[in-house]
């Protein structure tokens, strides 16, 4: 197994957990600063957490690989493998959110939503089964959002592993060129 794969696998599960926690923490600015444009900072928490978690993966992949000229490929491998943890964590979080959203709303609440919608627009052609099917579609929307945010976190994980590699590259001594001529 290559050094990049090993380093990526070491950080795969922590990356998954950190992405879930960072996504939850990302909601704090949105809730606390609702209506304020600064609340958008909550959307940036998970990708930056992926970046920070992938930096050690790129660093260790670079340190564990014996050939200095090939460490870029090892750092990329470590970033992608660790980023898969970020992708899975994001998808898992948003699917759970969608499932909770779809199952927590009961028929009484749907009836109340339907009456409020009919108060706003009386000629709306909606009934309870249509609202229920629209609510089940919310699971697919949150899953799609999880895939998109997970891919963004995967990209930031790749960038983080390259940053970790550049930090490690400064501490790896250069190998002197080998002369083929006898002296």
Short mmCIF file of N, CA and C in Angstrom, two decimals, residues 15-118:
data_model
loop_
_atom_site.label_atom_id
_atom_site.label_comp_id
_atom_site.label_asym_id
_atom_site.label_seq_id
_atom_site.Cartn_x
_atom_site.Cartn_y
_atom_site.Cartn_z
N UNK A 15 -11.95 12.59 9.20
CA UNK A 15 -12.49 13.57 8.26
C UNK A 15 -14.02 13.48 8.21
N UNK A 16 -14.55 12.25 8.23
CA UNK A 16 -16.00 12.05 8.23
C UNK A 16 -16.63 12.68 9.47
N UNK A 17 -16.04 12.42 10.63
CA UNK A 17 -16.59 12.95 11.88
C UNK A 17 -16.47 14.46 11.93
N UNK A 18 -15.33 14.99 11.50
CA UNK A 18 -15.12 16.44 11.54
C UNK A 18 -16.08 17.16 10.60
N UNK A 19 -16.37 16.59 9.46
CA UNK A 19 -17.30 17.24 8.52
C UNK A 19 -18.70 17.29 9.11
N UNK A 20 -19.12 16.22 9.75
CA UNK A 20 -20.45 16.23 10.37
C UNK A 20 -20.50 17.29 11.48
N UNK A 21 -19.48 17.31 12.33
CA UNK A 21 -19.45 18.32 13.41
C UNK A 21 -19.34 19.73 12.86
N UNK A 22 -18.54 19.92 11.83
CA UNK A 22 -18.37 21.26 11.24
C UNK A 22 -19.65 21.73 10.57
N UNK A 23 -20.39 20.82 9.97
CA UNK A 23 -21.66 21.21 9.35
C UNK A 23 -22.66 21.63 10.42
N UNK A 24 -22.68 20.90 11.53
CA UNK A 24 -23.56 21.29 12.63
C UNK A 24 -23.14 22.65 13.17
N UNK A 25 -21.84 22.85 13.38
CA UNK A 25 -21.35 24.13 13.87
C UNK A 25 -21.56 25.25 12.85
N UNK A 26 -21.62 24.89 11.58
CA UNK A 26 -21.86 25.89 10.55
C UNK A 26 -23.24 26.51 10.64
N UNK A 27 -24.16 25.81 11.29
CA UNK A 27 -25.51 26.36 11.44
C UNK A 27 -25.57 27.45 12.51
N UNK A 28 -24.60 27.49 13.42
CA UNK A 28 -24.63 28.51 14.47
C UNK A 28 -24.62 29.93 13.93
N UNK A 29 -23.72 30.28 13.00
CA UNK A 29 -23.79 31.65 12.47
C UNK A 29 -25.09 31.92 11.71
N UNK A 30 -25.62 30.90 11.06
CA UNK A 30 -26.86 31.08 10.30
C UNK A 30 -28.01 31.37 11.26
N UNK A 31 -28.05 30.65 12.38
CA UNK A 31 -29.11 30.85 13.36
C UNK A 31 -28.92 32.15 14.13
N UNK A 32 -27.70 32.39 14.59
CA UNK A 32 -27.44 33.56 15.42
C UNK A 32 -27.48 34.87 14.62
N UNK A 33 -27.06 34.82 13.37
CA UNK A 33 -27.00 36.02 12.55
C UNK A 33 -28.03 36.00 11.43
N UNK A 34 -29.18 35.39 11.68
CA UNK A 34 -30.19 35.28 10.61
C UNK A 34 -30.59 36.67 10.14
N UNK A 35 -30.65 36.80 8.84
CA UNK A 35 -30.98 38.09 8.25
C UNK A 35 -29.75 38.95 8.00
N UNK A 36 -28.62 38.57 8.54
CA UNK A 36 -27.38 39.31 8.35
C UNK A 36 -26.56 38.62 7.26
N UNK A 37 -25.96 39.37 6.35
CA UNK A 37 -25.15 38.74 5.31
C UNK A 37 -23.94 37.98 5.85
N UNK A 38 -23.51 38.30 7.06
CA UNK A 38 -22.37 37.58 7.65
C UNK A 38 -22.70 36.13 7.98
N UNK A 39 -23.97 35.77 7.95
CA UNK A 39 -24.37 34.39 8.25
C UNK A 39 -23.88 33.42 7.19
N UNK A 40 -23.49 33.91 6.03
CA UNK A 40 -22.99 33.05 4.96
C UNK A 40 -21.70 32.35 5.38
N UNK A 41 -21.03 32.88 6.40
CA UNK A 41 -19.80 32.26 6.88
C UNK A 41 -20.04 30.83 7.37
N UNK A 42 -21.26 30.52 7.79
CA UNK A 42 -21.58 29.17 8.22
C UNK A 42 -21.46 28.14 7.13
N UNK A 43 -21.62 28.56 5.89
CA UNK A 43 -21.49 27.63 4.76
C UNK A 43 -20.03 27.27 4.47
N UNK A 44 -19.11 28.05 5.01
CA UNK A 44 -17.68 27.84 4.73
C UNK A 44 -17.00 26.97 5.77
N UNK A 45 -17.68 26.62 6.83
CA UNK A 45 -17.04 25.90 7.94
C UNK A 45 -16.61 24.49 7.51
N UNK A 46 -17.48 23.74 6.87
CA UNK A 46 -17.16 22.35 6.52
C UNK A 46 -16.02 22.25 5.50
N UNK A 47 -16.01 23.04 4.41
CA UNK A 47 -14.87 22.93 3.49
C UNK A 47 -13.54 23.30 4.13
N UNK A 48 -13.54 24.32 5.00
CA UNK A 48 -12.28 24.68 5.65
C UNK A 48 -11.87 23.63 6.68
N UNK A 49 -12.82 22.97 7.30
CA UNK A 49 -12.48 21.86 8.20
C UNK A 49 -11.86 20.72 7.40
N UNK A 50 -12.38 20.45 6.20
CA UNK A 50 -11.80 19.41 5.35
C UNK A 50 -10.38 19.79 4.94
N UNK A 51 -10.16 21.06 4.65
CA UNK A 51 -8.82 21.53 4.28
C UNK A 51 -7.85 21.32 5.44
N UNK A 52 -8.27 21.70 6.64
CA UNK A 52 -7.38 21.57 7.80
C UNK A 52 -7.12 20.12 8.18
N UNK A 53 -8.12 19.25 8.00
CA UNK A 53 -7.92 17.84 8.33
C UNK A 53 -7.07 17.11 7.29
N UNK A 54 -7.02 17.60 6.07
CA UNK A 54 -6.25 16.94 5.03
C UNK A 54 -4.78 17.38 5.03
N UNK A 55 -4.50 18.49 5.67
CA UNK A 55 -3.10 18.94 5.71
C UNK A 55 -2.18 17.91 6.38
N UNK A 56 -2.55 17.33 7.53
CA UNK A 56 -1.67 16.29 8.09
C UNK A 56 -1.59 15.05 7.20
N UNK A 57 -2.65 14.75 6.48
CA UNK A 57 -2.60 13.58 5.59
C UNK A 57 -1.56 13.80 4.49
N UNK A 58 -1.55 14.97 3.89
CA UNK A 58 -0.54 15.28 2.87
C UNK A 58 0.86 15.34 3.46
N UNK A 59 0.97 15.86 4.66
CA UNK A 59 2.26 15.95 5.34
C UNK A 59 2.83 14.55 5.59
N UNK A 60 2.01 13.68 6.19
CA UNK A 60 2.49 12.34 6.51
C UNK A 60 2.74 11.51 5.27
N UNK A 61 1.93 11.67 4.25
CA UNK A 61 2.18 10.95 3.00
C UNK A 61 3.52 11.35 2.42
N UNK A 62 3.85 12.63 2.52
CA UNK A 62 5.14 13.10 2.02
C UNK A 62 6.29 12.60 2.87
N UNK A 63 6.09 12.53 4.17
CA UNK A 63 7.14 12.07 5.07
C UNK A 63 7.36 10.56 4.96
N UNK A 64 6.29 9.81 4.74
CA UNK A 64 6.40 8.35 4.71
C UNK A 64 6.91 7.82 3.38
N UNK A 65 6.85 8.62 2.32
CA UNK A 65 7.27 8.14 1.00
C UNK A 65 8.77 8.37 0.84
N UNK A 66 9.52 7.33 0.47
CA UNK A 66 10.98 7.47 0.44
C UNK A 66 11.52 8.27 -0.75
N UNK A 67 10.80 8.35 -1.83
CA UNK A 67 11.32 9.02 -3.03
C UNK A 67 10.78 10.43 -3.09
N UNK A 68 11.66 11.41 -3.02
CA UNK A 68 11.29 12.82 -2.95
C UNK A 68 10.55 13.29 -4.20
N UNK A 69 10.92 12.78 -5.36
CA UNK A 69 10.32 13.25 -6.60
C UNK A 69 8.87 12.80 -6.79
N UNK A 70 8.43 11.81 -6.02
CA UNK A 70 7.09 11.26 -6.20
C UNK A 70 6.12 11.65 -5.09
N UNK A 71 6.50 12.60 -4.22
CA UNK A 71 5.63 12.89 -3.08
C UNK A 71 4.39 13.66 -3.48
N UNK A 72 4.40 14.37 -4.61
CA UNK A 72 3.20 15.09 -5.02
C UNK A 72 2.06 14.11 -5.29
N UNK A 73 2.35 13.03 -5.97
CA UNK A 73 1.33 12.02 -6.24
C UNK A 73 0.82 11.37 -4.97
N UNK A 74 1.72 11.17 -4.02
CA UNK A 74 1.32 10.58 -2.74
C UNK A 74 0.43 11.52 -1.96
N UNK A 75 0.74 12.82 -1.99
CA UNK A 75 -0.09 13.80 -1.28
C UNK A 75 -1.46 13.91 -1.93
N UNK A 76 -1.52 13.84 -3.25
CA UNK A 76 -2.81 13.87 -3.95
C UNK A 76 -3.63 12.65 -3.57
N UNK A 77 -3.01 11.49 -3.53
CA UNK A 77 -3.71 10.27 -3.14
C UNK A 77 -4.24 10.39 -1.71
N UNK A 78 -3.41 10.91 -0.81
CA UNK A 78 -3.84 11.08 0.59
C UNK A 78 -5.01 12.05 0.67
N UNK A 79 -4.97 13.14 -0.09
CA UNK A 79 -6.06 14.11 -0.08
C UNK A 79 -7.36 13.55 -0.62
N UNK A 80 -7.26 12.75 -1.67
CA UNK A 80 -8.47 12.17 -2.25
C UNK A 80 -9.08 11.13 -1.31
N UNK A 81 -8.23 10.29 -0.73
CA UNK A 81 -8.75 9.25 0.17
C UNK A 81 -9.36 9.89 1.42
N UNK A 82 -8.68 10.88 1.99
CA UNK A 82 -9.24 11.57 3.16
C UNK A 82 -10.48 12.37 2.75
N UNK A 83 -10.48 12.92 1.55
CA UNK A 83 -11.63 13.68 1.06
C UNK A 83 -12.85 12.81 0.84
N UNK A 84 -12.64 11.53 0.58
CA UNK A 84 -13.79 10.62 0.47
C UNK A 84 -14.51 10.54 1.81
N UNK A 85 -13.76 10.63 2.89
CA UNK A 85 -14.40 10.69 4.22
C UNK A 85 -15.24 11.94 4.36
N UNK A 86 -14.74 13.06 3.84
CA UNK A 86 -15.52 14.31 3.88
C UNK A 86 -16.78 14.19 3.03
N UNK A 87 -16.66 13.58 1.87
CA UNK A 87 -17.81 13.38 0.99
C UNK A 87 -18.86 12.50 1.65
N UNK A 88 -18.41 11.39 2.23
CA UNK A 88 -19.35 10.49 2.90
C UNK A 88 -20.00 11.14 4.12
N UNK A 89 -19.22 11.91 4.87
CA UNK A 89 -19.77 12.60 6.04
C UNK A 89 -20.82 13.63 5.65
N UNK A 90 -20.57 14.35 4.59
CA UNK A 90 -21.53 15.35 4.13
C UNK A 90 -22.82 14.69 3.63
N UNK A 91 -22.68 13.65 2.84
CA UNK A 91 -23.87 12.95 2.34
C UNK A 91 -24.66 12.35 3.50
N UNK A 92 -23.96 11.71 4.44
CA UNK A 92 -24.62 11.11 5.59
C UNK A 92 -25.38 12.15 6.40
N UNK A 93 -24.76 13.28 6.68
CA UNK A 93 -25.41 14.33 7.46
C UNK A 93 -26.67 14.83 6.76
N UNK A 94 -26.57 15.17 5.49
CA UNK A 94 -27.72 15.76 4.80
C UNK A 94 -28.83 14.76 4.52
N UNK A 95 -28.50 13.49 4.35
CA UNK A 95 -29.56 12.47 4.20
C UNK A 95 -30.30 12.31 5.52
N UNK A 96 -29.58 12.33 6.63
CA UNK A 96 -30.24 12.23 7.93
C UNK A 96 -31.12 13.45 8.17
N UNK A 97 -30.64 14.64 7.82
CA UNK A 97 -31.45 15.85 7.96
C UNK A 97 -32.72 15.75 7.11
N UNK A 98 -32.59 15.30 5.88
CA UNK A 98 -33.75 15.15 5.00
C UNK A 98 -34.73 14.11 5.51
N UNK A 99 -34.21 13.00 6.02
CA UNK A 99 -35.09 11.96 6.55
C UNK A 99 -35.82 12.45 7.81
N UNK A 100 -35.12 13.16 8.66
CA UNK A 100 -35.78 13.71 9.85
C UNK A 100 -36.84 14.73 9.46
N UNK A 101 -36.52 15.56 8.50
CA UNK A 101 -37.48 16.56 8.04
C UNK A 101 -38.72 15.91 7.44
N UNK A 102 -38.51 14.85 6.65
CA UNK A 102 -39.64 14.19 6.00
C UNK A 102 -40.50 13.39 6.98
N UNK A 103 -39.90 12.87 8.03
CA UNK A 103 -40.67 12.03 8.95
C UNK A 103 -41.24 12.80 10.15
N UNK A 104 -40.69 13.96 10.46
CA UNK A 104 -41.15 14.68 11.65
C UNK A 104 -42.43 15.47 11.40
N UNK A 105 -42.75 15.74 10.17
CA UNK A 105 -43.96 16.50 9.87
C UNK A 105 -45.12 15.51 9.75
N UNK A 106 -46.11 15.65 10.62
CA UNK A 106 -47.25 14.74 10.60
C UNK A 106 -48.39 15.33 9.76
N UNK A 107 -49.49 14.58 9.66
CA UNK A 107 -50.62 15.01 8.82
C UNK A 107 -51.29 16.27 9.36
N UNK A 108 -51.34 16.45 10.67
CA UNK A 108 -51.96 17.65 11.22
C UNK A 108 -51.17 18.90 10.82
N UNK A 109 -49.86 18.79 10.85
CA UNK A 109 -49.04 19.93 10.44
C UNK A 109 -49.18 20.18 8.94
N UNK A 110 -49.27 19.11 8.16
CA UNK A 110 -49.47 19.27 6.72
C UNK A 110 -50.81 19.93 6.42
N UNK A 111 -51.85 19.57 7.16
CA UNK A 111 -53.15 20.22 6.97
C UNK A 111 -53.06 21.71 7.28
N UNK A 112 -52.36 22.06 8.35
CA UNK A 112 -52.18 23.45 8.71
C UNK A 112 -51.41 24.20 7.61
N UNK A 113 -50.36 23.57 7.08
CA UNK A 113 -49.61 24.19 5.98
C UNK A 113 -50.51 24.38 4.77
N UNK A 114 -51.34 23.37 4.48
CA UNK A 114 -52.24 23.45 3.33
C UNK A 114 -53.28 24.56 3.50
N UNK A 115 -53.83 24.72 4.69
CA UNK A 115 -54.80 25.80 4.90
C UNK A 115 -54.13 27.16 4.82
N UNK A 116 -52.91 27.29 5.30
CA UNK A 116 -52.21 28.56 5.17
C UNK A 116 -51.87 28.86 3.71
N UNK A 117 -51.55 27.84 2.96
CA UNK A 117 -51.26 28.05 1.54
C UNK A 117 -52.53 28.46 0.79
N UNK A 118 -53.67 27.85 1.17
CA UNK A 118 -54.93 28.21 0.52
C UNK A 118 -55.40 29.60 0.94
#
